[in-house]
PDB file of C-alpha atoms in Angstrom:
ATOM      1  CA  MET W1436     -30.364  21.287  27.885  1.00 95.00           C
ATOM      2  CA  LYS W1437     -30.314  19.170  30.671  1.00 98.00           C
ATOM      3  CA  VAL W1438     -32.316  20.748  33.485  1.00 98.00           C
ATOM      4  CA  LEU W1439     -32.515  19.639  37.101  1.00 98.00           C
ATOM      5  CA  MET W1440     -35.530  20.738  39.280  1.00 98.00           C
ATOM      6  CA  ILE W1441     -35.507  20.412  42.939  1.00 98.00           C
ATOM      7  CA  LEU W1442     -38.930  20.298  44.960  1.00 98.00           C
ATOM      8  CA  THR W1443     -39.396  19.885  48.806  1.00 98.00           C
ATOM      9  CA  SER W1444     -40.392  16.983  50.894  1.00 98.00           C
ATOM     10  CA  HIS W1445     -41.824  18.801  53.788  1.00 98.00           C
ATOM     11  CA  ASP W1446     -45.522  18.727  53.910  1.00 98.00           C
ATOM     12  CA  GLU W1447     -46.403  20.200  57.654  1.00 98.00           C
ATOM     13  CA  LEU W1448     -47.299  23.906  57.706  1.00 97.00           C
ATOM     14  CA  GLY W1449     -45.401  24.611  61.220  1.00 97.00           C
ATOM     15  CA  ASP W1450     -47.956  23.506  64.124  1.00 95.00           C
ATOM     16  CA  THR W1451     -50.946  24.832  62.294  1.00 96.00           C
ATOM     17  CA  GLY W1452     -52.124  21.385  61.410  1.00 97.00           C
ATOM     18  CA  ARG W1453     -52.229  22.596  57.806  1.00 97.00           C
ATOM     19  CA  LYS W1454     -50.622  20.737  54.725  1.00 98.00           C
ATOM     20  CA  THR W1455     -47.862  22.666  52.405  1.00 98.00           C
ATOM     21  CA  GLY W1456     -45.174  21.465  50.257  1.00 98.00           C
ATOM     22  CA  PHE W1457     -44.317  23.042  46.698  1.00 98.00           C
ATOM     23  CA  TRP W1458     -46.358  25.507  44.844  1.00 98.00           C
ATOM     24  CA  LEU W1459     -47.958  23.977  41.639  1.00 98.00           C
ATOM     25  CA  GLU W1460     -47.341  27.056  39.233  1.00 98.00           C
ATOM     26  CA  GLU W1461     -43.684  27.479  40.193  1.00 98.00           C
ATOM     27  CA  LEU W1462     -43.168  23.856  38.926  1.00 98.00           C
ATOM     28  CA  ALA W1463     -45.589  24.079  36.341  1.00 98.00           C
ATOM     29  CA  ALA W1464     -44.783  27.335  34.455  1.00 98.00           C
ATOM     30  CA  PRO W1465     -40.867  26.731  34.419  1.00 98.00           C
ATOM     31  CA  TYR W1466     -41.588  23.079  33.727  1.00 98.00           C
ATOM     32  CA  TYR W1467     -43.135  24.107  30.465  1.00 98.00           C
ATOM     33  CA  THR W1468     -40.844  26.771  29.806  1.00 98.00           C
ATOM     34  CA  PHE W1469     -37.981  24.443  29.609  1.00 98.00           C
ATOM     35  CA  LYS W1470     -39.954  21.661  28.031  1.00 98.00           C
ATOM     36  CA  ASP W1471     -40.947  23.743  25.021  1.00 97.00           C
ATOM     37  CA  GLU W1472     -37.257  24.934  24.449  1.00 97.00           C
ATOM     38  CA  GLY W1473     -36.382  20.997  24.240  1.00 97.00           C
ATOM     39  CA  ALA W1474     -35.061  20.404  27.550  1.00 98.00           C
ATOM     40  CA  GLU W1475     -34.767  17.263  29.231  1.00 98.00           C
ATOM     41  CA  ILE W1476     -35.836  17.793  32.688  1.00 98.00           C
ATOM     42  CA  THR W1477     -35.060  15.758  35.974  1.00 98.00           C
ATOM     43  CA  LEU W1478     -37.163  16.286  39.098  1.00 98.00           C
ATOM     44  CA  ALA W1479     -35.853  15.717  42.526  1.00 98.00           C
ATOM     45  CA  SER W1480     -36.386  15.938  45.964  1.00 98.00           C
ATOM     46  CA  PRO W1481     -34.720  15.284  49.523  1.00 98.00           C
ATOM     47  CA  LYS W1482     -36.941  11.965  50.043  1.00 98.00           C
ATOM     48  CA  GLY W1483     -37.348  11.188  46.327  1.00 98.00           C
ATOM     49  CA  GLY W1484     -40.733   9.757  45.384  1.00 98.00           C
ATOM     50  CA  ARG W1485     -43.897  12.033  45.102  1.00 98.00           C
ATOM     51  CA  PRO W1486     -43.223  15.263  46.869  1.00 98.00           C
ATOM     52  CA  PRO W1487     -46.041  17.028  48.747  1.00 98.00           C
ATOM     53  CA  LEU W1488     -48.216  19.589  46.750  1.00 98.00           C
ATOM     54  CA  ASP W1489     -49.408  22.766  48.571  1.00 98.00           C
ATOM     55  CA  PRO W1490     -53.085  21.926  48.367  1.00 97.00           C
ATOM     56  CA  VAL W1491     -53.942  25.740  48.067  1.00 96.00           C
ATOM     57  CA  SER W1492     -51.921  26.081  45.081  1.00 97.00           C
ATOM     58  CA  ASN W1493     -54.289  23.583  43.062  1.00 94.00           C
ATOM     59  CA  SER W1494     -57.386  25.606  44.377  1.00 95.00           C
ATOM     60  CA  PRO W1495     -59.429  27.121  41.619  1.00 95.00           C
ATOM     61  CA  ASP W1496     -58.204  30.642  42.477  1.00 93.00           C
ATOM     62  CA  PHE W1497     -54.609  29.770  41.630  1.00 95.00           C
ATOM     63  CA  GLN W1498     -54.849  27.452  38.521  1.00 95.00           C
ATOM     64  CA  THR W1499     -53.336  28.761  35.710  1.00 96.00           C
ATOM     65  CA  ASP W1500     -52.840  27.601  32.088  1.00 96.00           C
ATOM     66  CA  HIS W1501     -49.664  26.053  33.172  1.00 97.00           C
ATOM     67  CA  THR W1502     -51.291  24.191  36.181  1.00 97.00           C
ATOM     68  CA  ARG W1503     -53.987  22.807  34.105  1.00 97.00           C
ATOM     69  CA  ARG W1504     -51.502  21.678  31.166  1.00 97.00           C
ATOM     70  CA  PHE W1505     -49.238  19.734  33.978  1.00 98.00           C
ATOM     71  CA  GLU W1506     -52.678  18.317  35.297  1.00 96.00           C
ATOM     72  CA  ALA W1507     -53.197  16.796  32.182  1.00 97.00           C
ATOM     73  CA  ASP W1508     -50.020  15.718  31.227  1.00 98.00           C
ATOM     74  CA  ALA W1509     -49.308  12.051  32.070  1.00 98.00           C
ATOM     75  CA  GLU W1510     -45.445  12.199  31.451  1.00 97.00           C
ATOM     76  CA  ALA W1511     -45.163  15.051  33.696  1.00 98.00           C
ATOM     77  CA  ASN W1512     -47.012  13.479  36.560  1.00 97.00           C
ATOM     78  CA  ALA W1513     -44.946  10.094  36.146  1.00 98.00           C
ATOM     79  CA  ALA W1514     -41.870  12.200  36.602  1.00 98.00           C
ATOM     80  CA  LEU W1515     -43.618  13.783  39.739  1.00 98.00           C
ATOM     81  CA  ALA W1516     -44.321  10.618  41.013  1.00 98.00           C
ATOM     82  CA  ALA W1517     -40.965   9.384  40.938  1.00 98.00           C
ATOM     83  CA  THR W1518     -38.491  12.082  41.752  1.00 98.00           C
ATOM     84  CA  VAL W1519     -35.100  11.303  42.194  1.00 98.00           C
ATOM     85  CA  LYS W1520     -33.556  11.303  45.762  1.00 98.00           C
ATOM     86  CA  LEU W1521     -31.577  14.657  46.021  1.00 98.00           C
ATOM     87  CA  ALA W1522     -28.287  12.630  47.558  1.00 97.00           C
ATOM     88  CA  ASP W1523     -28.204  10.530  44.198  1.00 98.00           C
ATOM     89  CA  VAL W1524     -28.058  13.578  42.273  1.00 97.00           C
ATOM     90  CA  ASN W1525     -24.531  14.855  40.407  1.00 96.00           C
ATOM     91  CA  GLU W1526     -24.065  18.287  39.132  1.00 97.00           C
ATOM     92  CA  GLY W1527     -21.967  17.152  36.418  1.00 98.00           C
ATOM     93  CA  ASP W1528     -25.132  15.631  34.692  1.00 98.00           C
ATOM     94  CA  TYR W1529     -26.992  19.021  34.156  1.00 98.00           C
ATOM     95  CA  ASP W1530     -26.570  22.297  32.927  1.00 98.00           C
ATOM     96  CA  THR W1531     -28.549  24.068  35.471  1.00 98.00           C
ATOM     97  CA  VAL W1532     -30.766  23.708  38.332  1.00 98.00           C
ATOM     98  CA  PHE W1533     -34.298  25.604  39.273  1.00 98.00           C
ATOM     99  CA  TYR W1534     -35.707  25.525  42.606  1.00 98.00           C
ATOM    100  CA  PRO W1535     -39.582  25.969  42.658  1.00 98.00           C
ATOM    101  CA  GLY W1536     -40.790  27.453  45.965  1.00 98.00           C
ATOM    102  CA  GLY W1537     -43.977  27.010  48.247  1.00 98.00           C
ATOM    103  CA  HIS W1538     -43.461  27.133  51.912  1.00 98.00           C
ATOM    104  CA  GLY W1539     -41.986  23.431  52.290  1.00 98.00           C
ATOM    105  CA  PRO W1540     -38.460  24.773  51.264  1.00 98.00           C
ATOM    106  CA  LEU W1541     -38.393  26.805  54.361  1.00 98.00           C
ATOM    107  CA  TRP W1542     -38.257  23.742  56.526  1.00 98.00           C
ATOM    108  CA  ASP W1543     -36.406  21.063  54.444  1.00 98.00           C
ATOM    109  CA  LEU W1544     -34.167  22.208  51.597  1.00 98.00           C
ATOM    110  CA  THR W1545     -32.463  25.232  53.717  1.00 98.00           C
ATOM    111  CA  GLU W1546     -31.352  22.543  56.063  1.00 96.00           C
ATOM    112  CA  ASP W1547     -30.435  19.973  53.447  1.00 98.00           C
ATOM    113  CA  ALA W1548     -26.722  19.366  53.087  1.00 98.00           C
ATOM    114  CA  ASP W1549     -26.835  17.534  49.875  1.00 98.00           C
ATOM    115  CA  SER W1550     -28.917  20.693  48.325  1.00 98.00           C
ATOM    116  CA  VAL W1551     -26.373  23.516  50.008  1.00 98.00           C
ATOM    117  CA  ALA W1552     -23.586  21.304  48.279  1.00 98.00           C
ATOM    118  CA  LEU W1553     -25.206  21.053  44.961  1.00 98.00           C
ATOM    119  CA  ILE W1554     -25.927  24.785  44.744  1.00 98.00           C
ATOM    120  CA  GLU W1555     -22.231  25.424  45.384  1.00 98.00           C
ATOM    121  CA  ALA W1556     -20.993  22.998  42.871  1.00 98.00           C
ATOM    122  CA  PHE W1557     -23.277  24.466  40.236  1.00 98.00           C
ATOM    123  CA  HIS W1558     -21.734  27.974  41.007  1.00 98.00           C
ATOM    124  CA  ALA W1559     -18.145  26.614  41.148  1.00 97.00           C
ATOM    125  CA  ALA W1560     -18.636  25.001  37.872  1.00 97.00           C
ATOM    126  CA  GLY W1561     -19.889  28.471  36.470  1.00 97.00           C
ATOM    127  CA  LYS W1562     -23.262  27.048  35.609  1.00 97.00           C
ATOM    128  CA  PRO W1563     -26.053  29.590  36.091  1.00 98.00           C
ATOM    129  CA  PHE W1564     -29.282  28.549  38.404  1.00 98.00           C
ATOM    130  CA  ALA W1565     -32.375  29.898  39.741  1.00 98.00           C
ATOM    131  CA  LEU W1566     -34.692  29.796  42.632  1.00 98.00           C
ATOM    132  CA  VAL W1567     -38.240  31.452  42.892  1.00 98.00           C
ATOM    133  CA  CYS W1568     -40.749  32.883  45.700  1.00 98.00           C
ATOM    134  CA  HIS W1569     -39.411  31.101  48.911  1.00 98.00           C
ATOM    135  CA  ALA W1570     -36.745  28.822  47.371  1.00 98.00           C
ATOM    136  CA  PRO W1571     -34.197  31.716  47.551  1.00 98.00           C
ATOM    137  CA  GLY W1572     -34.291  31.229  51.211  1.00 98.00           C
ATOM    138  CA  VAL W1573     -32.511  27.897  50.671  1.00 98.00           C
ATOM    139  CA  LEU W1574     -29.317  29.859  49.756  1.00 98.00           C
ATOM    140  CA  ARG W1575     -29.105  30.777  53.597  1.00 98.00           C
ATOM    141  CA  ASP W1576     -26.056  28.478  54.134  1.00 98.00           C
ATOM    142  CA  VAL W1577     -24.744  28.416  50.835  1.00 98.00           C
ATOM    143  CA  LYS W1578     -20.976  29.701  50.431  1.00 98.00           C
ATOM    144  CA  GLY W1579     -19.071  31.007  47.626  1.00 96.00           C
ATOM    145  CA  SER W1580     -15.543  29.690  46.931  1.00 93.00           C
ATOM    146  CA  ASP W1581     -14.587  32.340  49.111  1.00 95.00           C
ATOM    147  CA  GLY W1582     -16.246  30.826  52.122  1.00 97.00           C
ATOM    148  CA  ARG W1583     -18.329  33.688  52.241  1.00 98.00           C
ATOM    149  CA  PRO W1584     -22.263  33.516  51.996  1.00 98.00           C
ATOM    150  CA  LEU W1585     -22.785  33.464  48.367  1.00 98.00           C
ATOM    151  CA  VAL W1586     -25.690  36.194  48.478  1.00 98.00           C
ATOM    152  CA  GLU W1587     -23.240  38.612  49.991  1.00 98.00           C
ATOM    153  CA  GLY W1588     -23.109  41.720  47.980  1.00 98.00           C
ATOM    154  CA  ARG W1589     -25.317  40.054  45.301  1.00 98.00           C
ATOM    155  CA  ASP W1590     -28.696  41.417  44.001  1.00 98.00           C
ATOM    156  CA  VAL W1591     -31.104  38.946  45.196  1.00 98.00           C
ATOM    157  CA  THR W1592     -35.007  38.868  45.397  1.00 98.00           C
ATOM    158  CA  GLY W1593     -37.510  36.288  46.928  1.00 98.00           C
ATOM    159  CA  PHE W1594     -41.000  36.385  48.736  1.00 98.00           C
ATOM    160  CA  THR W1595     -41.008  39.423  50.625  1.00 98.00           C
ATOM    161  CA  ASN W1596     -42.265  40.234  54.361  1.00 98.00           C
ATOM    162  CA  SER W1597     -45.296  42.088  53.057  1.00 98.00           C
ATOM    163  CA  GLU W1598     -46.282  38.969  50.963  1.00 98.00           C
ATOM    164  CA  GLU W1599     -45.673  36.676  53.735  1.00 98.00           C
ATOM    165  CA  ALA W1600     -47.972  38.952  56.021  1.00 98.00           C
ATOM    166  CA  GLY W1601     -50.361  39.031  53.193  1.00 98.00           C
ATOM    167  CA  VAL W1602     -50.967  35.189  53.498  1.00 97.00           C
ATOM    168  CA  GLY W1603     -50.906  35.462  57.200  1.00 97.00           C
ATOM    169  CA  LEU W1604     -47.780  33.216  57.843  1.00 98.00           C
ATOM    170  CA  THR W1605     -45.329  35.737  59.203  1.00 98.00           C
ATOM    171  CA  GLU W1606     -45.346  34.041  62.512  1.00 98.00           C
ATOM    172  CA  VAL W1607     -45.723  30.256  61.195  1.00 98.00           C
ATOM    173  CA  VAL W1608     -42.726  30.154  58.874  1.00 98.00           C
ATOM    174  CA  PRO W1609     -39.334  29.100  60.670  1.00 98.00           C
ATOM    175  CA  TYR W1610     -37.854  32.410  59.127  1.00 98.00           C
ATOM    176  CA  LEU W1611     -38.863  35.129  56.571  1.00 98.00           C
ATOM    177  CA  VAL W1612     -36.986  35.052  53.182  1.00 98.00           C
ATOM    178  CA  GLU W1613     -36.627  38.660  52.837  1.00 98.00           C
ATOM    179  CA  ASP W1614     -34.885  39.195  56.286  1.00 98.00           C
ATOM    180  CA  THR W1615     -32.622  36.063  56.088  1.00 98.00           C
ATOM    181  CA  LEU W1616     -31.175  37.091  52.429  1.00 98.00           C
ATOM    182  CA  LYS W1617     -30.455  40.853  54.054  1.00 98.00           C
ATOM    183  CA  ALA W1618     -28.999  39.217  57.065  1.00 98.00           C
ATOM    184  CA  LYS W1619     -26.543  37.075  54.704  1.00 98.00           C
ATOM    185  CA  GLY W1620     -25.523  40.317  53.134  1.00 98.00           C
ATOM    186  CA  GLY W1621     -27.902  40.152  50.077  1.00 98.00           C
ATOM    187  CA  ALA W1622     -28.625  43.138  48.133  1.00 98.00           C
ATOM    188  CA  PHE W1623     -32.363  42.682  48.524  1.00 98.00           C
ATOM    189  CA  VAL W1624     -34.524  44.217  45.840  1.00 98.00           C
ATOM    190  CA  ASN W1625     -38.125  43.721  45.044  1.00 98.00           C
ATOM    191  CA  GLY W1626     -41.214  44.879  42.696  1.00 98.00           C
ATOM    192  CA  PRO W1627     -44.951  45.190  43.758  1.00 98.00           C
ATOM    193  CA  ASP W1628     -46.604  42.630  45.754  1.00 98.00           C
ATOM    194  CA  TRP W1629     -47.599  39.604  43.658  1.00 97.00           C
ATOM    195  CA  ALA W1630     -46.236  40.846  40.496  1.00 98.00           C
ATOM    196  CA  SER W1631     -43.612  39.367  38.434  1.00 98.00           C
ATOM    197  CA  PHE W1632     -39.935  40.435  39.645  1.00 98.00           C
ATOM    198  CA  VAL W1633     -36.832  38.519  38.522  1.00 98.00           C
ATOM    199  CA  VAL W1634     -33.337  39.926  39.129  1.00 98.00           C
ATOM    200  CA  ARG W1635     -30.048  38.228  38.011  1.00 98.00           C
ATOM    201  CA  ASP W1636     -26.641  38.741  39.458  1.00 98.00           C
ATOM    202  CA  GLY W1637     -24.004  36.925  37.636  1.00 96.00           C
ATOM    203  CA  LEU W1638     -24.836  33.267  37.623  1.00 97.00           C
ATOM    204  CA  LEU W1639     -27.709  33.922  40.314  1.00 98.00           C
ATOM    205  CA  ILE W1640     -31.140  34.366  39.170  1.00 98.00           C
ATOM    206  CA  THR W1641     -33.794  34.761  41.518  1.00 98.00           C
ATOM    207  CA  GLY W1642     -37.765  35.431  41.301  1.00 98.00           C
ATOM    208  CA  GLN W1643     -40.090  37.153  43.842  1.00 98.00           C
ATOM    209  CA  ASN W1644     -43.209  35.280  43.883  1.00 98.00           C
ATOM    210  CA  PRO W1645     -45.263  32.554  42.120  1.00 97.00           C
ATOM    211  CA  ALA W1646     -45.877  35.276  39.218  1.00 97.00           C
ATOM    212  CA  SER W1647     -42.452  35.373  38.624  1.00 98.00           C
ATOM    213  CA  SER W1648     -42.036  31.810  37.908  1.00 98.00           C
ATOM    214  CA  ALA W1649     -41.833  31.788  33.949  1.00 98.00           C
ATOM    215  CA  GLU W1650     -39.755  34.881  33.892  1.00 98.00           C
ATOM    216  CA  ALA W1651     -37.055  33.416  36.028  1.00 98.00           C
ATOM    217  CA  ALA W1652     -37.153  30.212  33.788  1.00 98.00           C
ATOM    218  CA  VAL W1653     -36.835  32.536  30.736  1.00 98.00           C
ATOM    219  CA  ARG W1654     -33.894  34.471  32.433  1.00 98.00           C
ATOM    220  CA  LEU W1655     -32.189  31.207  33.074  1.00 98.00           C
ATOM    221  CA  ILE W1656     -32.407  29.861  29.474  1.00 98.00           C
ATOM    222  CA  GLU W1657     -31.050  33.299  28.213  1.00 97.00           C
ATOM    223  CA  ALA W1658     -28.032  32.802  30.920  1.00 97.00           C
ATOM    224  CA  LEU W1659     -27.676  29.076  29.608  1.00 97.00           C
ATOM    225  CA  ALA W1660     -27.392  30.292  25.966  1.00 95.00           C
ATOM    226  CA  GLU W1661     -24.860  33.143  26.992  1.00 94.00           C
ATOM    227  CA  ARG W1662     -22.768  30.488  28.631  1.00 90.00           C
ATOM    228  CA  GLN W1663     -22.904  28.459  25.504  1.00 86.00           C
ATOM    229  CA  THR W1664     -21.776  31.217  23.134  1.00 89.00           C
ATOM    230  CA  ALA W1665     -18.902  31.918  25.617  1.00 84.00           C
ATOM    231  CA  GLY W1666     -17.900  28.587  25.781  1.00 69.00           C
TER     232      GLY W1666
END
C-alpha cells in the first residue's frame, strides 16, 4: 500500500499576525493508521521541504498519543523535513492520497493547480482518497470526468461553520468549508461539533474535524481493500 499525504505550505493566518499550517493530529493519526498496516508513506507539499506546523496543534491541550509518537519518531520527522514538491508527484505511483487539514490548505492547496489535477487523476483512476477537517475545502475547484464539480450530489463533510465560529476564525478564513461545499452542490452532512464523523460516498471519504482523522484513515484502508478484492 503506497500512500501519499499532502500538507500545506501556507503559514500565515490571514492578517492576524499569527501562524498557521497543518494540524499535527490530522497528520499523525492517519500516518500511524497507515504505517501500522505496513504502508509506504510519502509526504508532499506545494513548496516541498518542511511544511509549517500550526503551533496551536502542538500545544499541551491538543497533544495526543499519536502526536507524541510522531514527535519521538526520527524517521517520521525526517520525512516531514523533506516533503516532496507537489508538482513532482505522479498519481500513478500511489494507491491513494490523504489530505490532513489545518487552516493552511484554505489559502494554498485550494488554489493549487497541481493539487486539483492530482485529485482529479486519482478519481479518474478509480482510486479512493480522503480529506479531513479543513482539507475538504480543497475540493472546491476539483471536477469530475463530466466537468461538473466533483462534490456535486455527493455526501461530504468537513469543518462546520459552528466549529469555525467556535475557534473564532469565521471572519479570518478566506472561505468557510461548509458553505463552499454546499455552494458546489455537495450534500453536506455532519455530526456533533468536535466529535469524530466520517462520510464516504464512492471513492470520496471526508472527515469533519481533527477527531475524525484516524477514522477517515481506517475508512480509506477499507476502501482500498475493497478495490483490491474487486480488482
